[in-house]
């Protein structure tokens, strides 16, 4: 099973990445730091006579990761009650990618992908992080992707996630589940 983790935090080794690392501990996966890529915001040309135009940035790396993975882990802190800007840019550009002639089967291929969301916030995230999870669910539903699981954790300052025993336990359980799935070869 090929796994890609998209890290949407602006901070290195932030709480969300720490929690995600527990989920993927001892599991081979590819990690993409969105903050290190040049992903331009979408210029919505869906209704323009010429449609979307090529964008010269790093987004093709995202498309290749989507195509080459069986499981996609979306790891983003809760920023203002939603995903980070880095993650939002990545998600927004899917509108363009599914219409890109270079990837004519992208939408069909996304139907075969499994998704997990990991998020950490500091302002009552178990409640206020739910809209973020719902936003991802609607995105996955639209793309017919298989939404497998999510974990919400709480952390105010760097390293605080270690104090959230519930999130740590959920991450360890998900890690065990993923190891079983890898052995079986499917969800």
Short mmCIF file of C-alpha atoms in Angstrom, two decimals:
data_model
loop_
_atom_site.label_atom_id
_atom_site.label_comp_id
_atom_site.label_asym_id
_atom_site.label_seq_id
_atom_site.Cartn_x
_atom_site.Cartn_y
_atom_site.Cartn_z
CA UNK A 1 0.00 0.00 0.00
CA UNK A 2 1.39 3.37 -1.04
CA UNK A 3 0.76 6.16 1.46
CA UNK A 4 1.28 9.90 1.08
CA UNK A 5 0.94 12.35 3.93
CA UNK A 6 0.29 15.99 3.08
CA UNK A 7 1.56 18.20 5.92
CA UNK A 8 -0.34 21.50 5.89
CA UNK A 9 1.29 23.21 8.86
CA UNK A 10 3.39 26.34 8.59
CA UNK A 11 5.50 25.17 11.53
CA UNK A 12 8.08 22.41 11.43
CA UNK A 13 7.33 19.58 13.86
CA UNK A 14 4.06 21.15 14.93
CA UNK A 15 1.43 19.38 17.00
CA UNK A 16 -0.45 18.10 13.95
CA UNK A 17 2.69 16.66 12.39
CA UNK A 18 3.62 15.01 15.71
CA UNK A 19 0.19 13.38 15.92
CA UNK A 20 0.40 12.31 12.28
CA UNK A 21 3.83 10.80 12.88
CA UNK A 22 2.25 8.55 15.51
CA UNK A 23 -0.33 7.42 12.94
CA UNK A 24 2.44 6.57 10.45
CA UNK A 25 5.06 5.25 12.88
CA UNK A 26 7.02 2.34 11.37
CA UNK A 27 4.95 2.56 8.18
CA UNK A 28 6.59 3.37 4.88
CA UNK A 29 5.08 6.55 3.47
CA UNK A 30 5.91 9.65 1.50
CA UNK A 31 5.61 12.97 3.32
CA UNK A 32 4.95 16.19 1.42
CA UNK A 33 5.35 19.51 3.22
CA UNK A 34 2.96 21.89 1.50
CA UNK A 35 4.73 24.92 3.00
CA UNK A 36 7.84 23.99 1.01
CA UNK A 37 6.02 23.92 -2.34
CA UNK A 38 5.07 26.79 -4.58
CA UNK A 39 1.37 26.15 -5.11
CA UNK A 40 -0.39 29.13 -6.60
CA UNK A 41 -4.00 29.88 -5.68
CA UNK A 42 -6.63 28.78 -8.16
CA UNK A 43 -7.71 31.20 -10.87
CA UNK A 44 -11.19 29.84 -11.49
CA UNK A 45 -11.69 29.60 -15.24
CA UNK A 46 -14.22 26.75 -15.25
CA UNK A 47 -16.72 28.84 -17.17
CA UNK A 48 -14.25 30.66 -19.43
CA UNK A 49 -14.41 29.69 -23.10
CA UNK A 50 -10.75 28.61 -22.99
CA UNK A 51 -11.04 26.90 -19.61
CA UNK A 52 -8.18 26.58 -17.18
CA UNK A 53 -4.73 27.54 -18.35
CA UNK A 54 -1.49 25.77 -17.36
CA UNK A 55 0.03 27.03 -14.13
CA UNK A 56 3.77 26.91 -13.69
CA UNK A 57 4.26 25.90 -10.08
CA UNK A 58 4.79 22.73 -8.02
CA UNK A 59 1.22 21.42 -8.18
CA UNK A 60 2.12 18.58 -10.54
CA UNK A 61 3.95 17.01 -7.55
CA UNK A 62 0.60 16.92 -5.75
CA UNK A 63 -1.12 15.29 -8.73
CA UNK A 64 1.60 12.64 -8.98
CA UNK A 65 1.28 11.90 -5.27
CA UNK A 66 -2.51 11.60 -5.61
CA UNK A 67 -2.15 9.25 -8.56
CA UNK A 68 0.62 7.13 -7.05
CA UNK A 69 -0.95 6.59 -3.62
CA UNK A 70 -3.56 4.25 -2.25
CA UNK A 71 -4.00 6.14 1.02
CA UNK A 72 -3.84 9.92 1.43
CA UNK A 73 -3.38 11.44 4.87
CA UNK A 74 -4.37 15.10 5.12
CA UNK A 75 -2.60 16.60 8.13
CA UNK A 76 -3.53 20.18 8.94
CA UNK A 77 -3.82 22.29 12.05
CA UNK A 78 -7.15 23.97 12.70
CA UNK A 79 -6.55 27.54 11.48
CA UNK A 80 -9.47 29.87 12.13
CA UNK A 81 -11.82 26.87 12.37
CA UNK A 82 -10.82 25.36 9.05
CA UNK A 83 -7.78 23.88 7.30
CA UNK A 84 -4.56 25.80 6.82
CA UNK A 85 -4.12 28.05 3.78
CA UNK A 86 -1.49 25.67 2.40
CA UNK A 87 -3.97 22.79 2.52
CA UNK A 88 -6.82 24.91 1.16
CA UNK A 89 -4.75 25.96 -1.87
CA UNK A 90 -3.97 22.31 -2.53
CA UNK A 91 -7.63 21.29 -2.27
CA UNK A 92 -8.87 24.24 -4.35
CA UNK A 93 -6.55 23.34 -7.20
CA UNK A 94 -8.21 19.93 -7.53
CA UNK A 95 -10.97 21.77 -9.42
CA UNK A 96 -8.43 22.60 -12.07
CA UNK A 97 -6.63 19.26 -11.96
CA UNK A 98 -9.76 17.19 -12.66
CA UNK A 99 -10.18 19.24 -15.86
CA UNK A 100 -6.52 19.03 -16.91
CA UNK A 101 -6.12 17.20 -20.23
CA UNK A 102 -2.84 15.74 -19.01
CA UNK A 103 -4.75 13.76 -16.36
CA UNK A 104 -7.92 12.59 -18.12
CA UNK A 105 -8.59 9.80 -15.61
CA UNK A 106 -7.82 11.73 -12.43
CA UNK A 107 -11.40 11.91 -11.22
CA UNK A 108 -11.92 8.19 -11.83
CA UNK A 109 -8.64 7.33 -10.14
CA UNK A 110 -9.50 9.41 -7.06
CA UNK A 111 -12.49 7.10 -6.51
CA UNK A 112 -10.03 4.34 -5.65
CA UNK A 113 -8.20 6.39 -3.01
CA UNK A 114 -8.66 6.18 0.75
CA UNK A 115 -8.38 9.27 2.94
CA UNK A 116 -7.61 10.06 6.56
CA UNK A 117 -7.62 13.50 8.20
CA UNK A 118 -5.49 14.42 11.21
CA UNK A 119 -5.92 17.83 12.82
CA UNK A 120 -4.96 19.62 16.01
CA UNK A 121 -6.34 22.89 17.33
CA UNK A 122 -6.22 24.95 20.47
CA UNK A 123 -9.71 26.43 20.80
CA UNK A 124 -12.02 23.59 21.83
CA UNK A 125 -11.04 21.54 18.75
CA UNK A 126 -13.20 18.52 19.59
CA UNK A 127 -16.18 20.75 18.84
CA UNK A 128 -14.80 23.60 16.75
CA UNK A 129 -12.68 21.28 14.59
CA UNK A 130 -15.76 19.38 13.39
CA UNK A 131 -16.54 21.84 10.57
CA UNK A 132 -13.04 21.17 9.21
CA UNK A 133 -13.77 17.43 9.24
CA UNK A 134 -17.13 18.05 7.58
CA UNK A 135 -15.43 20.18 4.91
CA UNK A 136 -13.08 17.29 4.12
CA UNK A 137 -16.01 14.85 4.10
CA UNK A 138 -17.88 16.95 1.54
CA UNK A 139 -14.72 17.15 -0.58
CA UNK A 140 -14.21 13.39 -0.42
CA UNK A 141 -17.90 12.79 -1.17
CA UNK A 142 -17.70 15.07 -4.22
CA UNK A 143 -14.67 13.14 -5.47
CA UNK A 144 -16.13 9.76 -4.42
CA UNK A 145 -13.06 9.07 -2.28
CA UNK A 146 -13.22 6.66 0.64
CA UNK A 147 -13.05 8.65 3.90
CA UNK A 148 -11.66 6.10 6.37
CA UNK A 149 -11.00 7.99 9.58
CA UNK A 150 -10.14 11.23 11.28
CA UNK A 151 -8.43 12.26 14.48
CA UNK A 152 -8.85 15.58 16.25
CA UNK A 153 -6.34 16.57 18.90
CA UNK A 154 -5.84 19.52 21.22
CA UNK A 155 -2.68 21.54 21.59
CA UNK A 156 -2.14 25.21 22.31
CA UNK A 157 1.64 25.50 22.31
CA UNK A 158 4.31 23.48 20.51
CA UNK A 159 4.46 19.95 21.90
CA UNK A 160 1.15 20.17 23.78
CA UNK A 161 -0.34 17.33 21.75
CA UNK A 162 1.63 14.94 23.98
CA UNK A 163 -0.81 15.85 26.79
CA UNK A 164 -3.90 14.85 24.78
CA UNK A 165 -4.11 11.21 25.80
CA UNK A 166 -7.30 10.62 23.81
CA UNK A 167 -5.76 11.80 20.52
CA UNK A 168 -2.52 9.91 21.18
CA UNK A 169 -4.49 6.71 21.87
CA UNK A 170 -6.55 7.18 18.70
CA UNK A 171 -3.38 7.75 16.66
CA UNK A 172 -1.77 4.58 18.05
CA UNK A 173 -4.92 2.56 17.32
CA UNK A 174 -5.06 3.93 13.78
CA UNK A 175 -1.39 3.05 13.34
CA UNK A 176 -2.14 -0.56 14.33
CA UNK A 177 -5.12 -0.63 11.95
CA UNK A 178 -3.00 0.68 9.08
CA UNK A 179 -0.37 -1.98 9.72
CA UNK A 180 -3.10 -4.63 9.51
CA UNK A 181 -4.44 -3.10 6.29
CA UNK A 182 -0.95 -3.12 4.78
CA UNK A 183 -0.59 -6.83 5.55
CA UNK A 184 -4.04 -7.59 4.07
CA UNK A 185 -3.45 -5.29 1.12
CA UNK A 186 -6.80 -3.46 1.34
CA UNK A 187 -9.24 -1.75 3.68
#
